[in-house]
XYZ file of C-alpha atoms in Angstrom:
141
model
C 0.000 0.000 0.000
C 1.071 3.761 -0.817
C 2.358 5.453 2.043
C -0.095 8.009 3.467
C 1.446 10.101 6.349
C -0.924 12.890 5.966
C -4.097 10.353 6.197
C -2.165 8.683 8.836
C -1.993 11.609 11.392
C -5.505 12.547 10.204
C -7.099 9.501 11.358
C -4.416 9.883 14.899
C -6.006 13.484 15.271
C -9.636 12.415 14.801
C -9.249 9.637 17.013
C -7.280 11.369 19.754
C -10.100 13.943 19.701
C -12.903 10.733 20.717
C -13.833 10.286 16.889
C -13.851 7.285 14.978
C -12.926 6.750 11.723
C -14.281 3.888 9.631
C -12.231 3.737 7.121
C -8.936 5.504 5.509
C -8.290 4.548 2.033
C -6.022 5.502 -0.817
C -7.449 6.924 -4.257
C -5.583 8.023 -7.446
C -6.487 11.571 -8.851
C -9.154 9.959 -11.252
C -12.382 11.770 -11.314
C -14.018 8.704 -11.508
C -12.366 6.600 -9.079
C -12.578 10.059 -6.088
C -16.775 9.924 -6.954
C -16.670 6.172 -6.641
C -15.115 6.550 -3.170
C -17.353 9.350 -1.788
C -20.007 7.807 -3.013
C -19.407 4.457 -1.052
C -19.464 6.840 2.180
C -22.459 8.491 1.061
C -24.529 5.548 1.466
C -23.188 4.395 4.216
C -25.564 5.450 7.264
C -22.660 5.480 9.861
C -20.761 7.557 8.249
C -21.160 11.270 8.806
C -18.053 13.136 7.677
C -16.308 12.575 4.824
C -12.639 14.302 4.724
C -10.303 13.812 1.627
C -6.465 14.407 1.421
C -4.745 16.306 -1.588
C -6.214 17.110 -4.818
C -7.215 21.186 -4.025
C -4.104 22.520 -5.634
C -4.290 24.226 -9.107
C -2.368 22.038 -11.034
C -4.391 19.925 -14.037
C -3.574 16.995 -11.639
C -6.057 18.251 -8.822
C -9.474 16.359 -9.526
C -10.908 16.523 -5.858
C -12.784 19.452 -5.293
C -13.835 20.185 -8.884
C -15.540 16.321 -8.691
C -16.787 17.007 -4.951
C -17.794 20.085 -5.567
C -20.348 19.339 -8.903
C -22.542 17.540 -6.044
C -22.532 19.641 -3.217
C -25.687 20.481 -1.701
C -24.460 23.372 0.065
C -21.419 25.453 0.287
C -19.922 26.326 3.021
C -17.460 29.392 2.198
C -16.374 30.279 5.548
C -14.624 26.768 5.714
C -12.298 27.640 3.076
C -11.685 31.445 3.447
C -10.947 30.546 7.008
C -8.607 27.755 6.172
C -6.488 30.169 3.656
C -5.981 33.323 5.909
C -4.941 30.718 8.425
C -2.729 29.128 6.122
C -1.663 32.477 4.878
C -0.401 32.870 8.295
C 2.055 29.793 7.799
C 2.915 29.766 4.432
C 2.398 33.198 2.709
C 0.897 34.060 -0.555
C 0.885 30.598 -1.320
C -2.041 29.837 0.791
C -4.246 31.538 -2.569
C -3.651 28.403 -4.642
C -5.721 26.390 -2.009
C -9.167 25.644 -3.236
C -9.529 23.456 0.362
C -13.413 23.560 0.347
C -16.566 21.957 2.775
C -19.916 21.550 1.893
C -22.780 19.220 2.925
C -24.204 16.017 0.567
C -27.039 13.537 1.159
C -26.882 14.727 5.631
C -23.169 14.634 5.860
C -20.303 17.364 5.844
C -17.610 16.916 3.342
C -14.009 18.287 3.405
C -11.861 18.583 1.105
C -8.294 19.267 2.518
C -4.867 19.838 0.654
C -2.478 16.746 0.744
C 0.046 18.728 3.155
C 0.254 17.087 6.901
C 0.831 21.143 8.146
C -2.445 22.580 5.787
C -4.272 18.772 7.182
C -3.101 19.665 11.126
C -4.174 22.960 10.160
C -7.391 22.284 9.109
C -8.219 19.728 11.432
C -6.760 21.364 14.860
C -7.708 24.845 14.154
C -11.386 24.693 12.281
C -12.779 21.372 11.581
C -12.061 19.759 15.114
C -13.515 22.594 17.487
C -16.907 22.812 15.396
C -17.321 19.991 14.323
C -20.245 19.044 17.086
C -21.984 22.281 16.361
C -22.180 21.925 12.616
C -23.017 18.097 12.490
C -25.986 19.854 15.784
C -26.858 22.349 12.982
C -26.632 20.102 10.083
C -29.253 17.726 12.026
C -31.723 19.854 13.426
């Protein structure tokens, strides 16, 4: 198997923080093959986050969030403006080729995170793990 460090301390952060994680697998930048796997977890009624790894650059290579994003049900902006100025922060103008992105599908919150284990750490430590009980609250009510 590929190694995965970034999905690695991703699952180690979502656990430490009392969450479980069902499953961590590896997919190619292949439009096809990312909908197949987000579609698996769609269905799935246990399941009620889906995060993905890499694939929100700018390069032709970066299929995630341009497949993720065609079937969003809802945006949610403030995810990924919050995620760049904090990344801005750490890495400088860079941070502007992030298209990290959230959104809801089918009841469950999606994010789509860059490949990086700082921008993942990031993302996870500063945003998605301290309101992450409110939104999945909100997204339920």
């Amino acid at each position: 198997m590929e190694s995965d460090e970034t999905g690695k301390n991703a699952v180690h952060l979502l656990e430490e923080a009392g969450h479980r994680v069902s499953s961590h697998v590896i997919v190619p930048n292949d439009t096809s093959k990312i909908h197949e796997m987000y579609t698996r977890f769609l269905i799935d009624p246990e399941v009620q986050v889906i995060i993905t790894s890499g694939g929100t650059g700018i390069s032709s290579k970066d299929k995630t969030v341009a497949t993720v994003s065609s079937t969003l049900e809802k945006l949610i902006p403030g995810f990924g403006e919050l995620f760049r100025r904090l990344s801005f922060e750490e890495i400088g103008h860079a941070a502007m080729s992030s298209r990290a992105t959230a959104g809801t599908i089918h009841g469950k919150l999606i994010f789509c995170l860059p490949g990086s284990k700082g921008a993942m750490e990031t993302a996870l430590r500063e945003i998605i793990l301290p309101s992450l009980g409110h939104m999945l609250w909100e997204l339920n009510r």
